[in-house]
């Protein structure tokens, strides 16, 4: 394992231990609203600090971008860690056991290392640039489905961007009639990890942040898939609109999304 990936896994496990212990003691979880339909808990913050401490102990000069504390500048700008300490906070606070720790590392602007850790299932999804993707050490691959017929797609409702609801549900409806089924599980990181592992055939969502998707993007690419924005470009980390799948399925998803985009979702 790459030494920086090893540190990322160690940091993810440290955060996961805090999260899984707290999940069994819901009375000690303190929740506040940080934005419209956007929850944060004391456990998000504790898990985030555990990750930052682990990274800074090993690489004190690296930069860090994290969901809760924002940007932590370092003297070495070539290395940037992108952290979501608890992706699926709403599931966590409601007692639904589906959430993950997401950590990615960019080197000179390119995704280089990634880990997504599901502490409830004990599943560690990892990827290193050019080295493929693994689940608990075993190689994983994107499912190479030929089209949407018989496929299962993952998605997320635009709960922070409800002004896009009409466009989103038109996209959903167009694809739903072609697929075997759709899944909305509440963790973008795990949705992307599941695409990489071949558990679902594709994934699309509106209005995400870089820490939601960075690790999952590298996992999908290293597992043989593609990740784009809604027009097939590479602006998803800025727009927050993301599609991930095999080449053929992604092409089908983009074709079904296109008629419903409008100007704001075409960027």
Coordinates of C-alpha atoms in Angstrom, one line a residue:
X1 CA 0.0 0.0 0.0
X2 CA 1.2 3.5 -0.8
X3 CA 2.5 5.2 2.4
X4 CA 0.1 8.1 2.0
X5 CA -2.8 5.8 1.4
X6 CA -1.8 3.9 4.5
X7 CA -2.1 7.2 6.5
X8 CA -5.5 7.9 4.9
X9 CA -6.7 4.4 5.9
X10 CA -5.4 4.9 9.5
X11 CA -7.1 8.3 9.7
X12 CA -10.4 6.8 8.3
X13 CA -10.3 4.0 10.8
X14 CA -9.7 6.4 13.7
X15 CA -12.7 8.5 12.7
X16 CA -14.7 5.3 12.1
X17 CA -14.1 4.1 15.6
X18 CA -15.5 7.4 17.0
X19 CA -18.5 7.2 14.7
X20 CA -19.4 3.6 15.4
X21 CA -19.1 4.0 19.2
X22 CA -21.3 7.0 19.1
X23 CA -23.8 5.3 16.8
X24 CA -24.6 2.9 19.7
X25 CA -25.0 5.9 22.1
X26 CA -27.4 8.1 20.3
X27 CA -28.3 10.0 23.5
X28 CA -24.8 11.5 23.4
X29 CA -25.1 12.8 19.8
X30 CA -25.7 16.6 19.6
X31 CA -27.1 17.8 16.4
X32 CA -27.4 21.3 15.0
X33 CA -28.6 22.8 11.7
X34 CA -25.8 24.5 9.8
X35 CA -27.9 25.3 6.7
X36 CA -31.1 24.5 4.9
X37 CA -31.7 20.7 5.4
X38 CA -28.1 20.4 6.4
X39 CA -27.2 18.7 9.7
X40 CA -23.9 18.6 11.6
X41 CA -23.2 16.7 14.8
X42 CA -20.6 16.8 17.5
X43 CA -19.5 13.4 16.1
X44 CA -18.8 14.9 12.6
X45 CA -16.5 17.4 14.3
X46 CA -14.8 14.8 16.6
X47 CA -14.2 12.5 13.6
X48 CA -12.9 15.3 11.5
X49 CA -10.4 16.3 14.2
X50 CA -9.2 12.7 14.5
X51 CA -8.5 12.6 10.7
X52 CA -6.7 16.0 10.7
X53 CA -4.6 15.0 13.7
X54 CA -3.5 11.7 12.0
X55 CA -2.7 13.5 8.7
X56 CA -0.8 16.4 10.3
X57 CA 1.2 14.0 12.5
X58 CA 2.5 12.3 9.3
X59 CA 2.5 15.3 6.9
X60 CA 2.5 18.5 8.9
X61 CA 3.1 20.7 5.8
X62 CA 0.2 19.4 3.7
X63 CA -3.0 21.4 3.0
X64 CA -6.4 20.1 4.1
X65 CA -9.9 20.9 2.9
X66 CA -12.6 19.6 5.2
X67 CA -16.4 19.8 5.3
X68 CA -16.6 21.2 8.8
X69 CA -13.5 23.3 9.4
X70 CA -12.9 24.5 5.8
X71 CA -9.3 25.0 4.6
X72 CA -6.2 24.3 6.7
X73 CA -3.3 25.8 4.9
X74 CA 0.1 24.1 4.8
X75 CA 3.4 25.2 3.4
X76 CA 3.4 22.4 0.7
X77 CA 0.6 23.4 -1.7
X78 CA 1.3 20.4 -4.0
X79 CA -0.5 18.1 -1.5
X80 CA -4.2 18.7 -0.6
X81 CA -6.3 16.3 1.5
X82 CA -10.0 16.5 0.9
X83 CA -12.1 15.2 3.9
X84 CA -15.7 14.3 4.7
X85 CA -15.6 12.9 8.2
X86 CA -19.1 11.6 8.1
X87 CA -20.9 11.4 4.8
X88 CA -24.5 10.5 5.5
X89 CA -24.9 12.5 8.7
X90 CA -28.7 12.5 8.4
X91 CA -28.7 8.7 8.3
X92 CA -26.4 8.7 11.3
X93 CA -28.5 10.9 13.5
X94 CA -31.7 9.0 12.5
X95 CA -30.1 5.7 13.5
X96 CA -29.9 4.4 9.9
X97 CA -26.6 2.4 9.6
X98 CA -25.5 3.7 6.2
X99 CA -22.7 6.3 6.2
X100 CA -19.0 6.6 5.6
X101 CA -15.7 8.4 6.1
X102 CA -14.3 9.8 2.9
X103 CA -10.7 10.9 2.5
X104 CA -8.9 11.8 -0.8
X105 CA -5.5 13.2 -1.6
X106 CA -4.7 15.4 -4.6
X107 CA -1.1 15.8 -5.7
X108 CA -0.4 18.8 -7.9
X109 CA -4.2 19.1 -8.6
X110 CA -4.7 15.4 -9.6
X111 CA -6.5 12.8 -7.4
X112 CA -3.9 10.4 -6.2
X113 CA -5.1 8.4 -3.2
X114 CA -8.6 7.6 -1.8
X115 CA -10.3 5.8 0.9
X116 CA -14.0 5.4 1.8
X117 CA -14.6 3.5 5.0
X118 CA -17.9 2.1 6.1
X119 CA -17.4 1.6 9.9
X120 CA -20.7 -0.4 10.3
X121 CA -19.9 -3.0 7.7
X122 CA -16.2 -2.9 8.2
X123 CA -15.6 -2.2 4.5
X124 CA -12.6 -0.2 3.3
X125 CA -12.7 0.9 -0.3
X126 CA -9.3 2.2 -1.5
X127 CA -7.7 3.4 -4.7
X128 CA -4.2 4.7 -5.8
X129 CA -3.7 6.6 -9.0
X130 CA -2.8 4.1 -11.7
X131 CA -3.0 1.1 -9.4
X132 CA -6.7 0.1 -9.4
X133 CA -9.3 0.0 -6.7
X134 CA -9.8 -2.4 -3.9
X135 CA -12.4 -3.5 -1.3
X136 CA -10.7 -4.9 1.8
X137 CA -7.6 -5.6 -0.3
X138 CA -9.4 -7.4 -3.2
X139 CA -9.7 -5.8 -6.6
X140 CA -13.0 -4.3 -7.6
X141 CA -14.4 -3.4 -11.0
X142 CA -17.2 -1.2 -12.4
X143 CA -20.0 -3.4 -13.8
X144 CA -19.7 -3.1 -17.6
X145 CA -23.4 -3.1 -18.4
X146 CA -24.3 -2.3 -22.0
X147 CA -27.3 -0.1 -21.4
X148 CA -29.9 0.9 -18.8
X149 CA -32.2 -2.1 -19.4
X150 CA -32.1 -4.3 -16.2
X151 CA -29.7 -1.9 -14.5
X152 CA -29.9 -0.5 -10.9
X153 CA -28.9 3.2 -10.5
X154 CA -28.0 5.0 -7.4
X155 CA -29.0 8.7 -6.9
X156 CA -29.6 11.4 -4.3
X157 CA -32.5 13.8 -4.1
X158 CA -31.4 17.5 -4.4
X159 CA -32.5 18.3 -0.8
X160 CA -30.1 21.3 -0.6
X161 CA -31.1 22.5 -4.1
X162 CA -34.8 22.1 -4.1
X163 CA -35.3 24.6 -6.8
X164 CA -33.9 21.9 -9.1
X165 CA -36.6 19.4 -8.0
X166 CA -38.7 19.6 -11.2
X167 CA -35.7 19.0 -13.5
X168 CA -34.4 16.2 -11.2
X169 CA -37.6 14.3 -11.1
X170 CA -38.0 14.5 -14.9
X171 CA -34.5 13.0 -15.2
X172 CA -35.5 10.4 -12.6
X173 CA -38.7 9.5 -14.4
X174 CA -37.0 9.2 -17.8
X175 CA -34.4 6.7 -16.4
X176 CA -36.7 4.9 -14.0
X177 CA -38.9 3.4 -16.8
X178 CA -35.8 1.9 -18.4
X179 CA -34.0 0.5 -15.3
X180 CA -34.7 -2.5 -13.1
X181 CA -34.8 -0.1 -10.1
X182 CA -33.3 3.0 -8.5
X183 CA -31.7 3.5 -5.1
X184 CA -31.5 6.5 -2.9
X185 CA -29.5 5.5 0.2
X186 CA -28.2 8.8 1.6
X187 CA -24.4 8.7 1.2
X188 CA -22.8 10.0 -2.0
X189 CA -19.5 8.5 -1.0
X190 CA -20.9 5.0 -0.6
X191 CA -23.0 5.4 -3.8
X192 CA -19.7 6.1 -5.7
X193 CA -17.9 3.2 -3.9
X194 CA -20.8 0.9 -4.9
X195 CA -20.4 1.9 -8.5
X196 CA -16.7 1.1 -8.3
X197 CA -17.5 -2.3 -6.7
X198 CA -20.2 -3.2 -9.3
X199 CA -23.0 -3.2 -6.8
X200 CA -24.9 -0.6 -8.8
X201 CA -24.6 0.2 -12.5
X202 CA -24.4 3.9 -12.2
X203 CA -25.0 7.0 -10.2
X204 CA -26.1 10.7 -10.7
X205 CA -26.8 13.6 -8.3
X206 CA -27.2 17.3 -8.3
X207 CA -25.4 19.9 -6.0
X208 CA -22.6 18.0 -4.3
X209 CA -19.4 19.4 -2.8
X210 CA -15.8 18.2 -3.5
X211 CA -15.5 16.4 -0.2
X212 CA -18.6 14.4 -1.1
X213 CA -17.1 13.0 -4.3
X214 CA -13.3 13.3 -4.4
X215 CA -12.5 9.9 -3.0
X216 CA -15.4 8.2 -4.8
X217 CA -14.3 9.7 -8.1
X218 CA -10.9 8.1 -7.9
X219 CA -12.4 4.8 -6.9
X220 CA -14.7 4.7 -9.9
X221 CA -12.0 5.7 -12.4
X222 CA -9.5 3.2 -11.0
X223 CA -12.2 0.5 -11.1
X224 CA -12.6 1.1 -14.9
X225 CA -15.5 3.6 -14.9
X226 CA -16.0 7.3 -15.9
X227 CA -17.0 10.3 -13.9
X228 CA -18.4 13.5 -15.6
X229 CA -20.7 16.4 -15.1
X230 CA -24.2 16.5 -16.6
X231 CA -22.9 17.4 -20.1
X232 CA -20.1 14.9 -20.2
X233 CA -17.4 17.3 -19.2
X234 CA -15.1 17.6 -16.2
X235 CA -16.6 20.4 -14.3
X236 CA -18.4 18.2 -11.7
X237 CA -16.1 19.3 -8.8
X238 CA -17.2 22.9 -9.5
X239 CA -20.8 22.4 -10.5
X240 CA -21.6 19.6 -8.0
X241 CA -23.5 17.8 -10.7
X242 CA -22.1 14.3 -11.1
X243 CA -22.6 11.1 -13.2
X244 CA -20.6 7.9 -12.6
X245 CA -20.8 4.6 -14.5
X246 CA -19.3 2.4 -17.2
X247 CA -18.7 4.1 -20.5
X248 CA -21.9 2.7 -22.2
X249 CA -24.2 3.3 -19.2
X250 CA -22.8 6.8 -18.6
X251 CA -23.5 7.7 -22.2
X252 CA -27.2 6.5 -21.7
X253 CA -27.6 8.5 -18.5
X254 CA -26.2 11.7 -20.1
X255 CA -28.6 11.2 -23.0
X256 CA -31.6 11.0 -20.6
X257 CA -30.4 13.9 -18.5
X258 CA -29.8 16.3 -21.5
X259 CA -33.4 17.3 -22.3
X260 CA -34.0 18.4 -18.7
X261 CA -30.9 20.4 -18.0
X262 CA -31.8 24.1 -18.5
X263 CA -29.1 26.7 -18.3
X264 CA -28.2 26.4 -14.6
X265 CA -27.5 22.6 -14.8
X266 CA -25.5 22.8 -18.0
X267 CA -22.5 24.5 -16.4

